[in-house]
mmCIF file of C-alpha atoms in Angstrom:
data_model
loop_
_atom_site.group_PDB
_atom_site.id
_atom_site.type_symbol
_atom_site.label_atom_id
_atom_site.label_comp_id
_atom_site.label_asym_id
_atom_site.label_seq_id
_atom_site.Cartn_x
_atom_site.Cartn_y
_atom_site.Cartn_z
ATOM 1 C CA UNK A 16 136.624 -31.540 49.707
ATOM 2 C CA UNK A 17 133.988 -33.960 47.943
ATOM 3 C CA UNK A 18 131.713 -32.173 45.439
ATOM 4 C CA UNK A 19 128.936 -34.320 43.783
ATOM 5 C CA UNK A 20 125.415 -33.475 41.575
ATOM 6 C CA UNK A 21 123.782 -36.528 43.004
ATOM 7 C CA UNK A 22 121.422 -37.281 45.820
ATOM 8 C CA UNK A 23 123.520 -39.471 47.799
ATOM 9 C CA UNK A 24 122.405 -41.153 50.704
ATOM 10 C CA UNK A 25 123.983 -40.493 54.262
ATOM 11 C CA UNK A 26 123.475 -43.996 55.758
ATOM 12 C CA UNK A 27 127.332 -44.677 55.521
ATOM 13 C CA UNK A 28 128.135 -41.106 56.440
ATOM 14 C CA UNK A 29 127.200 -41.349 60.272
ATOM 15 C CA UNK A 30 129.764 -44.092 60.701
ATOM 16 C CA UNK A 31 132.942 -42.461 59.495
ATOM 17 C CA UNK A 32 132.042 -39.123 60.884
ATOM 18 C CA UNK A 33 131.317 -40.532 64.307
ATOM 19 C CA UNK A 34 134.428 -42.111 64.340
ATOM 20 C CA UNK A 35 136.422 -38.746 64.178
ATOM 21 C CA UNK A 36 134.334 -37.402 67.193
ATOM 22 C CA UNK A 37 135.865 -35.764 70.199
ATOM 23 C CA UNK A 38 133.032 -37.711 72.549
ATOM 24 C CA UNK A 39 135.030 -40.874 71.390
ATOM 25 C CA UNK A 40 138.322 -39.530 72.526
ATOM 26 C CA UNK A 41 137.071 -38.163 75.698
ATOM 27 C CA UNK A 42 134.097 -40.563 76.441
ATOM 28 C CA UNK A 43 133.795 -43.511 78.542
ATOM 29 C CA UNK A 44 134.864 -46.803 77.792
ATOM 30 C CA UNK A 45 132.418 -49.594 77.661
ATOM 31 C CA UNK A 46 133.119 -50.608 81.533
ATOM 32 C CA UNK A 47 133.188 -47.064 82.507
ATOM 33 C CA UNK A 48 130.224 -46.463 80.961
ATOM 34 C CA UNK A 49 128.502 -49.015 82.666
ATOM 35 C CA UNK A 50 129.817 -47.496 85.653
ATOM 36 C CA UNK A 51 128.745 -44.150 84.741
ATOM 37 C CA UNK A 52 125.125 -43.999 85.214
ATOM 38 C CA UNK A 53 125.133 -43.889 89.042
ATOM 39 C CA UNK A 54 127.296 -42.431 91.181
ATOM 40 C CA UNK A 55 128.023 -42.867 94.454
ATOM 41 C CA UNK A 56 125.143 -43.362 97.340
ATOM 42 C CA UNK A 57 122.539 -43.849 94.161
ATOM 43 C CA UNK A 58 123.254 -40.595 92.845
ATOM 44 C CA UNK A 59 122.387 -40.632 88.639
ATOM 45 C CA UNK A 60 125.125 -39.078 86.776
ATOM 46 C CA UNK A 61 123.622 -37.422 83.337
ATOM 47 C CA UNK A 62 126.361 -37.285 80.940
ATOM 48 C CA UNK A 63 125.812 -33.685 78.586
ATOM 49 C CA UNK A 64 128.282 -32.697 75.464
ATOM 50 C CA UNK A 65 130.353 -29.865 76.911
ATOM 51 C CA UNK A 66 128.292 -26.316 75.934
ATOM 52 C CA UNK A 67 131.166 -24.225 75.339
ATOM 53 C CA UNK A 68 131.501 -20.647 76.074
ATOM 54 C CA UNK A 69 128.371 -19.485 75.655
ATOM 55 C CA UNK A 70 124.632 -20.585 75.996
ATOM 56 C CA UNK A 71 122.761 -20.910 79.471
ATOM 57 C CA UNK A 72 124.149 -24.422 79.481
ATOM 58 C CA UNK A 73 127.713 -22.872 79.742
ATOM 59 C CA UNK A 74 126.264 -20.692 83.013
ATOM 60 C CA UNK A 75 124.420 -23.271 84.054
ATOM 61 C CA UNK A 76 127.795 -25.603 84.060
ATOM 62 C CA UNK A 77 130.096 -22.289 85.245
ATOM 63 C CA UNK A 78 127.449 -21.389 88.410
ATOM 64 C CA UNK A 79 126.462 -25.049 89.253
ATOM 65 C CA UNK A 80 122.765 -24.273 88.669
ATOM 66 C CA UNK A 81 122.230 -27.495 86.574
ATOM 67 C CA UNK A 82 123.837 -29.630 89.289
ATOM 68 C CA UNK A 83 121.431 -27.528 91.942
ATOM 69 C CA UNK A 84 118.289 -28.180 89.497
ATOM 70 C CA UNK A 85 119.152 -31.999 89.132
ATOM 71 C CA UNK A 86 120.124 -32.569 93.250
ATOM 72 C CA UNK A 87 116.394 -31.921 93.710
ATOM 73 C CA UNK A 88 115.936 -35.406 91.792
ATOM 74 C CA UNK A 89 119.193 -37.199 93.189
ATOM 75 C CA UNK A 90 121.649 -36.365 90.246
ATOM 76 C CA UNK A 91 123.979 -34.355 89.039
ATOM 77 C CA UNK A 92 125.554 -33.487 85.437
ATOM 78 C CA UNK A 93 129.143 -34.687 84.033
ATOM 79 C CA UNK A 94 130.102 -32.645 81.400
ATOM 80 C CA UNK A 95 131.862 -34.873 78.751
ATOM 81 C CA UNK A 96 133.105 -34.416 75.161
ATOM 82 C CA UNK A 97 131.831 -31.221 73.431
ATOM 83 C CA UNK A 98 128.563 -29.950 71.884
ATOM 84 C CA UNK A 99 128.669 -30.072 67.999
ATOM 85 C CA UNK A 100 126.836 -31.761 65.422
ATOM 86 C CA UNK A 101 123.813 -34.498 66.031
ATOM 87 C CA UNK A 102 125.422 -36.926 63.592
ATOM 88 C CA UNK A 103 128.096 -37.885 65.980
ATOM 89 C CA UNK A 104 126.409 -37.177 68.859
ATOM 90 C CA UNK A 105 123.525 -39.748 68.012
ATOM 91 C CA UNK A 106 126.036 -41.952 67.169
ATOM 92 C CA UNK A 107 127.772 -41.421 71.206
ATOM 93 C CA UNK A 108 123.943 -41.486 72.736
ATOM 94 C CA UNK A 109 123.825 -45.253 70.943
ATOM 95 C CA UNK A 110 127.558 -46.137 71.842
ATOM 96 C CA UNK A 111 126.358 -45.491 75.540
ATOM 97 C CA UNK A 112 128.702 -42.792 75.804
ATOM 98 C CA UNK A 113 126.195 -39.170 76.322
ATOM 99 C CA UNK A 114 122.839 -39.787 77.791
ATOM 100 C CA UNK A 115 121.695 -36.283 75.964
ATOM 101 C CA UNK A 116 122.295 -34.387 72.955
ATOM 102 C CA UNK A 117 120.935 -31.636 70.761
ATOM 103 C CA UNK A 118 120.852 -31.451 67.274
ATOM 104 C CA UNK A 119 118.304 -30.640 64.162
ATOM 105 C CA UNK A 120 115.316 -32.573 63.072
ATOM 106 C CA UNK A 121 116.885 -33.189 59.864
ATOM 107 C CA UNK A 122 120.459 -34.809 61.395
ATOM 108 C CA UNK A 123 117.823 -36.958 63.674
ATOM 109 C CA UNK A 124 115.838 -38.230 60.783
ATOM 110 C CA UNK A 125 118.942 -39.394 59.019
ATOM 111 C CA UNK A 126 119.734 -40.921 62.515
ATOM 112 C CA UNK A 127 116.715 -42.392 63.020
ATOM 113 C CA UNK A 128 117.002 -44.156 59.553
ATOM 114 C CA UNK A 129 120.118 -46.383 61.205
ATOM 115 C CA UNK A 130 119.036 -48.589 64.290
ATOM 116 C CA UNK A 131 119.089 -45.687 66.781
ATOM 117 C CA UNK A 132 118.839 -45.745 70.645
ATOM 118 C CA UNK A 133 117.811 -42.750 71.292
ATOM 119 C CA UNK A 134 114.501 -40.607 71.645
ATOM 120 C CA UNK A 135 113.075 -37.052 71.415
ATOM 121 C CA UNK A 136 112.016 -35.298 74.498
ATOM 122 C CA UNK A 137 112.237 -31.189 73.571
ATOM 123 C CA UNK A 138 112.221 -29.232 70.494
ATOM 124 C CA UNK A 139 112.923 -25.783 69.479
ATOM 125 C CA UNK A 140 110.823 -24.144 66.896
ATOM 126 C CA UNK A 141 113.109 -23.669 63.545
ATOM 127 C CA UNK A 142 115.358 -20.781 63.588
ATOM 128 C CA UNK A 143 114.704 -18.762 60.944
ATOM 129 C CA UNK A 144 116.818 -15.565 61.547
ATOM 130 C CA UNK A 145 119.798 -17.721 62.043
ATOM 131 C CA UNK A 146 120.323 -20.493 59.251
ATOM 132 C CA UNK A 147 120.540 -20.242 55.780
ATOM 133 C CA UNK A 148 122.625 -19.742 52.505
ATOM 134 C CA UNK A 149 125.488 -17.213 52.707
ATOM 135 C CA UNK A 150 126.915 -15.531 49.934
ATOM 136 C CA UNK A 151 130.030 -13.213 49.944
ATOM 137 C CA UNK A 152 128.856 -9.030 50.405
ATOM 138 C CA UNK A 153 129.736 -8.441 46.272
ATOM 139 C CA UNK A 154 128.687 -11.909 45.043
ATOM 140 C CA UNK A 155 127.223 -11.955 41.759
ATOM 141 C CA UNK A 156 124.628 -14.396 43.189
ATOM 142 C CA UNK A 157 121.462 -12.232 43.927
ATOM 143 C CA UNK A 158 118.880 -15.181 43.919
ATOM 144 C CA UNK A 159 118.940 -18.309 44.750
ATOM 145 C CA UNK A 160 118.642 -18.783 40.717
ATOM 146 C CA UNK A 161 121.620 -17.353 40.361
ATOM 147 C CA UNK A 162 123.061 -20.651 41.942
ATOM 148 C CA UNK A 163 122.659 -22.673 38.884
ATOM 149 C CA UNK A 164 125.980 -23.776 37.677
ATOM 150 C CA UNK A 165 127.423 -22.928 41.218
ATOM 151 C CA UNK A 166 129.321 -24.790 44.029
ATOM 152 C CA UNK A 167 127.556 -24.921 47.464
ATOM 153 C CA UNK A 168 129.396 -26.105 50.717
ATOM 154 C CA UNK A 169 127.129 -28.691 52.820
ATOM 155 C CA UNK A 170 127.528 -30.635 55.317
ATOM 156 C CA UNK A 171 125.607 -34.012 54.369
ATOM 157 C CA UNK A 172 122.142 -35.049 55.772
ATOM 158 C CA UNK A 173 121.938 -32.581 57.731
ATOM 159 C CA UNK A 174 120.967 -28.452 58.498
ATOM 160 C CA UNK A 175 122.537 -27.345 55.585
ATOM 161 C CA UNK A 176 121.587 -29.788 52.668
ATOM 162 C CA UNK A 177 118.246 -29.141 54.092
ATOM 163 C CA UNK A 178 118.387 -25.804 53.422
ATOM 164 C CA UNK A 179 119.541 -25.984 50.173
ATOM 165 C CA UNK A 180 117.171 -28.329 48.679
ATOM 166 C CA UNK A 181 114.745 -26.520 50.439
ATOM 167 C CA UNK A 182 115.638 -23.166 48.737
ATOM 168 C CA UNK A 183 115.795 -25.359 45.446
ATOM 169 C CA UNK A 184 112.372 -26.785 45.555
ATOM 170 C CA UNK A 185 111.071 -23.807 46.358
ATOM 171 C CA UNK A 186 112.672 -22.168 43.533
ATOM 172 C CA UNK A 187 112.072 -25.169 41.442
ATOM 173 C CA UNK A 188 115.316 -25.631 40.515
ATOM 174 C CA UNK A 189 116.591 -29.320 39.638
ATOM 175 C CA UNK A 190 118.952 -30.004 42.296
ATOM 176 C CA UNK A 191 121.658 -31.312 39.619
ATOM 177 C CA UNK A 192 121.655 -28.027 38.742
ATOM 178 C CA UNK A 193 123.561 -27.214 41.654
ATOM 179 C CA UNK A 194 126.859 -29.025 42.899
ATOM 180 C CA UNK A 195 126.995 -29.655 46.049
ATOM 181 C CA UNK A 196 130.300 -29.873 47.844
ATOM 182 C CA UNK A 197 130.521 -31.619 51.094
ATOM 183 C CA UNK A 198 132.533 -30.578 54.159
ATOM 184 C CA UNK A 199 132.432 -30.823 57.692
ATOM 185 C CA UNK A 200 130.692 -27.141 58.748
ATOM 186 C CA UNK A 201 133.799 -26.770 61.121
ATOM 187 C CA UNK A 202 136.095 -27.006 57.795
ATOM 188 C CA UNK A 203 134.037 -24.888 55.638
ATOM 189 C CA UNK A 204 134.972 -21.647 56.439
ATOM 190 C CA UNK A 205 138.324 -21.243 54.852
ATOM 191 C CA UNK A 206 137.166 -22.776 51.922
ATOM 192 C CA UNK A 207 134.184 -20.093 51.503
ATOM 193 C CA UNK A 208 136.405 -17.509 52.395
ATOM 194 C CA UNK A 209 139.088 -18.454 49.395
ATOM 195 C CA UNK A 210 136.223 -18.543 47.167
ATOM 196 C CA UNK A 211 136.350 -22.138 46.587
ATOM 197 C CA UNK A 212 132.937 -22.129 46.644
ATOM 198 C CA UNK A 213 130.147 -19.566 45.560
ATOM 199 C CA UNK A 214 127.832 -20.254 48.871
ATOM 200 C CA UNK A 215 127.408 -21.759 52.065
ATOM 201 C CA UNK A 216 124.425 -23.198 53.579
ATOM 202 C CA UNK A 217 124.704 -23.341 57.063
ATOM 203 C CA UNK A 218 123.317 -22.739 60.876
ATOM 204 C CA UNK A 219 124.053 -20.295 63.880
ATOM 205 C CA UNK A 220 127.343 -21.518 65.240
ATOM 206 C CA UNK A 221 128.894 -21.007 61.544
ATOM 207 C CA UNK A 222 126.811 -18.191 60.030
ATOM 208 C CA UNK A 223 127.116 -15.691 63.264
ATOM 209 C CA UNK A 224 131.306 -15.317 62.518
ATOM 210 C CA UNK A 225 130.902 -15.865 59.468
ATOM 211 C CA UNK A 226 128.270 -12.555 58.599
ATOM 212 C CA UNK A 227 130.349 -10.584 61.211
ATOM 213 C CA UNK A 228 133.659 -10.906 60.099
ATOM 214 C CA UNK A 229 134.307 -12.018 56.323
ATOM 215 C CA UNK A 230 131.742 -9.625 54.924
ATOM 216 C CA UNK A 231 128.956 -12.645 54.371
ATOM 217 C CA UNK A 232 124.868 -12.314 53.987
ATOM 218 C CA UNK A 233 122.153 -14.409 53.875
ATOM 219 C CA UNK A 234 120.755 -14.751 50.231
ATOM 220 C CA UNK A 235 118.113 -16.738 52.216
ATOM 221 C CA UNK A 236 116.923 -17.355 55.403
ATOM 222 C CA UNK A 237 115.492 -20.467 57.209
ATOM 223 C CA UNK A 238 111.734 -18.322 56.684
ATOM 224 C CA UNK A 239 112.619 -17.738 53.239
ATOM 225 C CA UNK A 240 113.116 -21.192 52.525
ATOM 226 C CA UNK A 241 110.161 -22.142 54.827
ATOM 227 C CA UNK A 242 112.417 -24.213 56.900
ATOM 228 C CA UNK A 243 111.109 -26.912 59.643
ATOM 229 C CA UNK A 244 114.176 -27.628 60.503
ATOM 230 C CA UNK A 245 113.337 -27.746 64.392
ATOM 231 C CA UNK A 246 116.126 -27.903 66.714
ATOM 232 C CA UNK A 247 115.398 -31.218 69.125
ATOM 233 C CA UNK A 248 116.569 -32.312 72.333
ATOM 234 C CA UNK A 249 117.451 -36.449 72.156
ATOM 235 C CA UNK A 250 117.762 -38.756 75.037
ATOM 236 C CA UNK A 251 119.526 -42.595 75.158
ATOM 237 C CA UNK A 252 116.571 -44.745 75.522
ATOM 238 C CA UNK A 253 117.461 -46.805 78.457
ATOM 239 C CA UNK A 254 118.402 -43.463 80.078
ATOM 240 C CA UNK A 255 115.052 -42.240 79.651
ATOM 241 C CA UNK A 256 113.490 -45.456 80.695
ATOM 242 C CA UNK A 257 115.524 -45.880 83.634
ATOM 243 C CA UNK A 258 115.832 -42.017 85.189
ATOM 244 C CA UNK A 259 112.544 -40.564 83.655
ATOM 245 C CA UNK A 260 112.580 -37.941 86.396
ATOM 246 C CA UNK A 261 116.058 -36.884 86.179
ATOM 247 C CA UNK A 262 115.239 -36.702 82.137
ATOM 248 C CA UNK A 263 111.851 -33.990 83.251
ATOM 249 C CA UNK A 264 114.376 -32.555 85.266
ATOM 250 C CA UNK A 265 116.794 -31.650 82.630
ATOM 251 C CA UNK A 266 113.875 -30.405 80.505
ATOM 252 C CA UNK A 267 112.601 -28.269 83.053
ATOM 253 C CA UNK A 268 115.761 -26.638 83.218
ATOM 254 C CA UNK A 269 116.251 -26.106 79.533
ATOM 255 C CA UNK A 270 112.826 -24.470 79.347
ATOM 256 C CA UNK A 271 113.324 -22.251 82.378
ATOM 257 C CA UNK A 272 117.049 -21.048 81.629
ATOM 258 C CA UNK A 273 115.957 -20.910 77.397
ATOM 259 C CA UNK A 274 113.249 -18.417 78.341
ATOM 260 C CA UNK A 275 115.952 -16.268 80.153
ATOM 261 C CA UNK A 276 118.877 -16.366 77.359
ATOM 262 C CA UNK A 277 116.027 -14.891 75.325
ATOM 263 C CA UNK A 278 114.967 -12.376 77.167
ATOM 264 C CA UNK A 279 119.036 -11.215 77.125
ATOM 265 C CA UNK A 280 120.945 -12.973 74.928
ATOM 266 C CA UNK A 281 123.968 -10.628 75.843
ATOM 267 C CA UNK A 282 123.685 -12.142 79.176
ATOM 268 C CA UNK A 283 124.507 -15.633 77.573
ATOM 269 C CA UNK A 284 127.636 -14.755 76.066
ATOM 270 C CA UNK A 285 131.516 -15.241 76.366
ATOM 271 C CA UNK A 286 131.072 -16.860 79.947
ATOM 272 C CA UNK A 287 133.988 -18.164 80.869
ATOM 273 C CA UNK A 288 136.136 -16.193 79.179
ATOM 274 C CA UNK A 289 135.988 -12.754 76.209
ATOM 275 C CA UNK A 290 139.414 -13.715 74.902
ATOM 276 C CA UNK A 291 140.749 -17.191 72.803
ATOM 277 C CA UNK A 292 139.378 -19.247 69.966
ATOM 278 C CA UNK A 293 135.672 -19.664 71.486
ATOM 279 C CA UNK A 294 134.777 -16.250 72.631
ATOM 280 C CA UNK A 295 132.321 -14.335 71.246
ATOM 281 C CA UNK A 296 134.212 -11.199 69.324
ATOM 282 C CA UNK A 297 132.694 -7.768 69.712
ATOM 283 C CA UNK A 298 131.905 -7.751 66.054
ATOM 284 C CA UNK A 299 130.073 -11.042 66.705
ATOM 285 C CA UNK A 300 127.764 -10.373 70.005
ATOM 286 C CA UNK A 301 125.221 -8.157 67.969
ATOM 287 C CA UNK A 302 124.909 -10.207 65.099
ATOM 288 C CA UNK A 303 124.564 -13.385 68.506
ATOM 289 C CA UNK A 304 122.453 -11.109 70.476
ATOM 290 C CA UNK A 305 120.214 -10.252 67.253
ATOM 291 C CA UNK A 306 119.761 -13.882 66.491
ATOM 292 C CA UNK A 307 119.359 -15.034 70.474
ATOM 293 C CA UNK A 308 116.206 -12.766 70.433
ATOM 294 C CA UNK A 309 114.780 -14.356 67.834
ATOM 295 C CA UNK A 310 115.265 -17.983 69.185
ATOM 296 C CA UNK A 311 112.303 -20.043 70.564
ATOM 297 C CA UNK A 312 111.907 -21.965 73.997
ATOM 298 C CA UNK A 313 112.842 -25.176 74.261
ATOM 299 C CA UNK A 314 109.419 -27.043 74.289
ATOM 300 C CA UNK A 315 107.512 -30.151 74.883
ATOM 301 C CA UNK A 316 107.266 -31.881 71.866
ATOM 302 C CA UNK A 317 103.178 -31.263 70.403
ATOM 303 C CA UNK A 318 100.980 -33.169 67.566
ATOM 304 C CA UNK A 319 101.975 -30.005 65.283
ATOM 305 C CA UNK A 320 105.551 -30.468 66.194
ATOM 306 C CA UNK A 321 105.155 -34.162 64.825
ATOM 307 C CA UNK A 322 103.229 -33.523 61.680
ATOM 308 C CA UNK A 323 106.449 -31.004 60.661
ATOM 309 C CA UNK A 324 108.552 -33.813 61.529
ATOM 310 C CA UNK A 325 106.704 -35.753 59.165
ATOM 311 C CA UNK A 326 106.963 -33.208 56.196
ATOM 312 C CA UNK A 327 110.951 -33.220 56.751
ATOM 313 C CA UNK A 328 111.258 -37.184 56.897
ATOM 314 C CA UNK A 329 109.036 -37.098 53.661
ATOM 315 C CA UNK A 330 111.466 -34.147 51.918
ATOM 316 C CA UNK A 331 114.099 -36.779 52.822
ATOM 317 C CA UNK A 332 113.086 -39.726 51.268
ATOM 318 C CA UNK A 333 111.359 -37.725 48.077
ATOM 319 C CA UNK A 334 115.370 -35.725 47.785
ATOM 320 C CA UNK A 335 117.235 -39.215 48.095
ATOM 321 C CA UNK A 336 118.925 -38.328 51.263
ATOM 322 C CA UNK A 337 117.206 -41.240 53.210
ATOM 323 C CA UNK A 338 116.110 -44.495 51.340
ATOM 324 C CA UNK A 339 112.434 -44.285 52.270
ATOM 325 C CA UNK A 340 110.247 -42.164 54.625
ATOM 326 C CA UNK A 341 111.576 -42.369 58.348
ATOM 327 C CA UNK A 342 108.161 -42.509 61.095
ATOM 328 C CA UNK A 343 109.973 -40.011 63.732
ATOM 329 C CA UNK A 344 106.742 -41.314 66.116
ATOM 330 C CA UNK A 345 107.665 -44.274 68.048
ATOM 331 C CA UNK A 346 110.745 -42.553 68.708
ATOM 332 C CA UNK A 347 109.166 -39.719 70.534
ATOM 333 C CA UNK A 348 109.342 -38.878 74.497
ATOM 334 C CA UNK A 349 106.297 -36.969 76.023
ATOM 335 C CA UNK A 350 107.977 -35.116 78.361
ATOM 336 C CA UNK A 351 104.718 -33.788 80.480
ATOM 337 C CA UNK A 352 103.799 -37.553 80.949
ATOM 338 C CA UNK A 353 107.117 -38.078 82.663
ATOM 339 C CA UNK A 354 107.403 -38.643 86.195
ATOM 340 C CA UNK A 355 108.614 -35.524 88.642
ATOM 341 C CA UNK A 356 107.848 -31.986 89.018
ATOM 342 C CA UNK A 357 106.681 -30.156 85.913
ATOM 343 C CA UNK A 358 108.235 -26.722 85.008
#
């Protein structure tokens, strides 16, 4: 556990934390890789992080209805790795190991600040219900004032600095005020639990257990903080250059089957199996279900989407986090201008 009162960048972050990735272990090597793009009679393999138990990618990969949506454009998915933070994952999209990956706005600006090969294609308005700084039911923290003098687990560069410094500025609260303490979000848990820590900033995956089963609450949410912390869909660069219409494809499919978790998150849960380490617990699905309804679409990226971009590349340089102002534009995919059918 690292604590500091600084604003330190993240360039040498991405490196170490790639290098612990499960997309490393599991991915291709840099023959097979090559390889991997095409498979047999022409057919284009897309290589997606795993989804998991739950999402409509995890349907999608447990009913073959990705692999139905992409034969219409002479591909087909390979599921590889598994779906977790955009640090890593840009970090596998430039190794040549995934050919897509999701992640925030704010982990891709930090990205985008290395020498990335990747682009944006999709992005999913910023979840508001769903990320933002937990505090134990009984805390004396009440306001985010009240986290002067505190410790707040982060994870660096990414979601949940964001949302702290956010919640700071908005508070206007110097952030050495507040120590951060940086861990992995997939670590943090126990150590909020124990009460090494006053508060948590964190996202979704992390705050759905965490408010359902160790008596957490938001002291803010992404709309209290006035988040733009979009959600974005990323694509390697000679992927997208190469295979444009399997890329329109996959986005047509994200829209379609995003719409339709929406409508019934429920639907979207536990689907492989209720039981083990990544199922959804009963306490859980309500808190999931509340939050799923609350989601937006996955979307072509729009003028409006770019000027928020803009506003979190600029909160990034002004905080420290990056060492100047990252331009998210030339690394932008309009997905509508793309070759093959439109959804």
């Amino acid at each position: 556990m690292r604590s500091t009162t600084s604003r330190t960048p993240v360039t040498a972050t991405l490196t170490a934390v790639a290098a612990a990735l499960v997309l490393t272990a599991c991915g291709s090597s840099g023959s097979d890789a090559a390889s991997s793009a095409d498979g047999k009679g022409g057919e284009v393999v897309l290589r997606v992080p795993d989804p998991g138990n739950s999402g409509f990618l995890a349907k999608g990969k447990k009913d073959g209805s990705l692999d139905r949506a992409l034969a219409a454009v002479h591909a087909k998915v390979a599921w590889t790795g598994s779906a977790g933070p955009f640090a890593p994952a840009a970090q596998a999209l430039n190794a040549d190991q995934l050919d897509v990956a999701q992640g925030s706005i704010t982990s891709a600006v930090t990205a985008l600040a290395q020498k990335p090969g990747f682009k944006l294609f999709a992005q999913i308005a910023p979840d508001e219900a769903g990320e933002g700084i937990l505090v134990k039911n009984g805390s004396p923290i009440k306001e985010v004032k009240d986290l002067v003098g505190k410790k707040v687990a982060v994870s660096q560069g990414g979601t949940s600095e964001y949302l702290l410094l956010k919640a700071l500025e908005k508070n206007r609260i110097p952030v050495d005020q507040v120590q951060r303490v940086y861990l992995r979000a997939d670590q943090t848990s126990g150590v909020f639990n124990s009460g090494q820590v006053d508060a948590w900033a964190t996202w979704g995956t992390f705050s759905i257990p965490a408010i359902a089963n160790t008596g957490a609450h938001f002291l803010v949410d992404g709309k209290a903080v006035g988040s733009d912390n979009y959600a974005v869909w990323a694509a390697r660069s000679v992927f997208a250059e190469q295979h444009p219409e399997v890329l329109k494809a996959f986005y047509g499919y994200l829209h379609e089957n995003g719409a339709k978790e929406k409508a019934d998150p429920a639907a979207y849960l536990n689907v492989f199996t209720d039981a083990g380490p990544t199922a959804v617990t009963p306490a859980e699905q309500q808190v999931a279900v509340d939050f799923g309804r609350k989601r937006a679409v996955d979307s072509p990226i729009t003028d409006a989407d770019v000027a928020r971009f803009a506003v979190v590349a600029g909160f990034y340089a002004d905080q420290g986090v990056t060492k100047s102002k990252v331009d998210v534009k030339p690394y932008l995919i309009d997905i509508d201008a793309l070759g093959g059918a439109a959804k």
